Amino acid sequence: MTHILRSSIAAVNMMLLALAPAAAEQWKRPTARGGELTREVTRDGRVYAGETSRSGPNGGTYSSSSTCFDGVVDRCKRSFSATGPEGKTWSGERYSARGPYRVRSAGAITGPEGNSVVGVRRFWRR
């Protein structure tokens, strides 16, 4: 009986999440040294996504996009790219999972000469 009740409550929650309107927020501001920062965040139920772009006064640019799933364990994927004032580019991506007790993160960065660095972190939350 409790299994039927739990599945019915879960079905009602899923329907309510599907009916909820998507929320969006966007803002733009100047940076301290003359650049500009733009951010847009959207949320649709338990999934939220964001776009960030930044331009510096010396011609450098940075952009990133992320998608996250909000739950007991929050899962996110973020990809980014940057171009320095000399035209050199960096790109990479990071995956993370944040639960009530642990955080796990893995990512890779590719530099201007094509060299890549991969890193993994795992630690307990306090």
One Martini backbone bead per residue (centre of mass of N, CA, C, O) as a GRO file, in nm:
protein
  126
    1MET     BB    1   0.057   0.063  -0.021
    2THR     BB    2   0.302   0.260   0.003
    3HIS     BB    3   0.393   0.227  -0.291
    4ILE     BB    4   0.144   0.358  -0.421
    5LEU     BB    5   0.163   0.629  -0.274
    6ARG     BB    6   0.447   0.708  -0.369
    7SER     BB    7   0.389   0.696  -0.677
    8SER     BB    8   0.163   0.909  -0.672
    9ILE     BB    9   0.331   1.144  -0.561
   10ALA     BB   10   0.542   1.141  -0.786
   11ALA     BB   11   0.343   1.198  -1.020
   12VAL     BB   12   0.241   1.471  -0.916
   13ASN     BB   13   0.517   1.613  -0.909
   14MET     BB   14   0.578   1.585  -1.213
   15MET     BB   15   0.331   1.748  -1.311
   16LEU     BB   16   0.397   2.013  -1.161
   17LEU     BB   17   0.675   2.058  -1.296
   18ALA     BB   18   0.562   2.070  -1.591
   19LEU     BB   19   0.365   2.327  -1.526
   20ALA     BB   20   0.591   2.497  -1.464
   21PRO     BB   21   0.741   2.774  -1.525
   22ALA     BB   22   0.994   2.922  -1.673
   23ALA     BB   23   1.286   3.066  -1.549
   24ALA     BB   24   1.440   3.397  -1.593
   25GLU     BB   25   1.777   3.551  -1.599
   26GLN     BB   26   1.925   3.879  -1.673
   27TRP     BB   27   2.262   4.029  -1.686
   28LYS     BB   28   2.461   4.341  -1.679
   29ARG     BB   29   2.813   4.440  -1.627
   30PRO     BB   30   3.070   4.606  -1.523
   31THR     BB   31   3.398   4.605  -1.465
   32ALA     BB   32   3.666   4.727  -1.287
   33ARG     BB   33   3.861   4.738  -1.577
   34GLY     BB   34   3.642   4.776  -1.841
   35GLY     BB   35   3.455   4.553  -1.878
   36GLU     BB   36   3.222   4.270  -1.938
   37LEU     BB   37   2.923   4.115  -1.788
   38THR     BB   38   2.729   3.820  -1.873
   39ARG     BB   39   2.408   3.680  -1.752
   40GLU     BB   40   2.224   3.360  -1.783
   41VAL     BB   41   1.925   3.217  -1.629
   42THR     BB   42   1.759   2.898  -1.628
   43ARG     BB   43   1.440   2.740  -1.528
   44ASP     BB   44   1.312   2.385  -1.542
   45GLY     BB   45   1.245   2.285  -1.269
   46ARG     BB   46   1.532   2.077  -1.209
   47VAL     BB   47   1.650   2.248  -1.447
   48TYR     BB   48   1.956   2.432  -1.499
   49ALA     BB   49   2.089   2.720  -1.681
   50GLY     BB   50   2.399   2.876  -1.813
   51GLU     BB   51   2.537   3.198  -1.923
   52THR     BB   52   2.872   3.325  -1.985
   53SER     BB   53   3.024   3.653  -2.042
   54ARG     BB   54   3.356   3.799  -2.108
   55SER     BB   55   3.514   4.121  -2.135
   56GLY     BB   56   3.805   4.285  -2.187
   57PRO     BB   57   4.005   4.568  -2.232
   58ASN     BB   58   4.239   4.378  -2.397
   59GLY     BB   59   4.048   4.142  -2.565
   60GLY     BB   60   3.951   3.942  -2.381
   61THR     BB   61   3.775   3.619  -2.352
   62TYR     BB   62   3.475   3.465  -2.196
   63SER     BB   63   3.302   3.140  -2.196
   64SER     BB   64   3.001   2.981  -2.059
   65SER     BB   65   2.834   2.661  -1.994
   66SER     BB   66   2.548   2.528  -1.807
   67THR     BB   67   2.420   2.216  -1.656
   68CYS     BB   68   2.162   2.129  -1.415
   69PHE     BB   69   2.063   1.896  -1.152
   70ASP     BB   70   1.814   1.904  -0.908
   71GLY     BB   71   1.886   1.724  -0.605
   72VAL     BB   72   2.026   1.533  -0.384
   73VAL     BB   73   2.213   1.523  -0.637
   74ASP     BB   74   2.409   1.747  -0.785
   75ARG     BB   75   2.437   1.797  -1.141
   76CYS     BB   76   2.717   1.907  -1.353
   77LYS     BB   77   2.787   2.094  -1.662
   78ARG     BB   78   3.091   2.254  -1.790
   79SER     BB   79   3.175   2.486  -2.045
   80PHE     BB   80   3.479   2.641  -2.186
   81SER     BB   81   3.622   2.960  -2.312
   82ALA     BB   82   3.936   3.126  -2.408
   83THR     BB   83   4.079   3.454  -2.496
   84GLY     BB   84   4.347   3.622  -2.536
   85PRO     BB   85   4.513   3.908  -2.636
   86GLU     BB   86   4.708   3.712  -2.831
   87GLY     BB   87   4.498   3.459  -2.927
   88LYS     BB   88   4.492   3.257  -2.715
   89THR     BB   89   4.354   2.932  -2.636
   90TRP     BB   90   4.099   2.796  -2.416
   91SER     BB   91   3.962   2.475  -2.303
   92GLY     BB   92   3.671   2.311  -2.138
   93GLU     BB   93   3.560   2.071  -1.878
   94ARG     BB   94   3.304   2.005  -1.616
   95TYR     BB   95   3.223   1.764  -1.364
   96SER     BB   96   2.956   1.737  -1.111
   97ALA     BB   97   2.891   1.611  -0.767
   98ARG     BB   98   2.649   1.706  -0.505
   99GLY     BB   99   2.609   1.602  -0.189
  100PRO     BB  100   2.558   1.566   0.152
  101TYR     BB  101   2.881   1.439   0.180
  102ARG     BB  102   2.984   1.468  -0.126
  103VAL     BB  103   3.243   1.557  -0.370
  104ARG     BB  104   3.258   1.551  -0.731
  105SER     BB  105   3.533   1.604  -0.973
  106ALA     BB  106   3.578   1.659  -1.335
  107GLY     BB  107   3.846   1.757  -1.571
  108ALA     BB  108   3.938   1.962  -1.868
  109ILE     BB  109   4.229   2.116  -2.030
  110THR     BB  110   4.304   2.319  -2.320
  111GLY     BB  111   4.562   2.460  -2.473
  112PRO     BB  112   4.734   2.638  -2.718
  113GLU     BB  113   4.920   2.364  -2.791
  114GLY     BB  114   4.717   2.106  -2.708
  115ASN     BB  115   4.737   2.069  -2.418
  116SER     BB  116   4.640   1.846  -2.151
  117VAL     BB  117   4.436   1.853  -1.847
  118VAL     BB  118   4.360   1.626  -1.580
  119GLY     BB  119   4.101   1.623  -1.317
  120VAL     BB  120   4.043   1.495  -0.974
  121ARG     BB  121   3.783   1.522  -0.718
  122ARG     BB  122   3.753   1.420  -0.364
  123PHE     BB  123   3.519   1.507  -0.095
  124TRP     BB  124   3.422   1.595   0.214
  125ARG     BB  125   3.167   1.730   0.379
  126ARG     BB  126   3.094   1.956   0.663
   0.00000   0.00000   0.00000
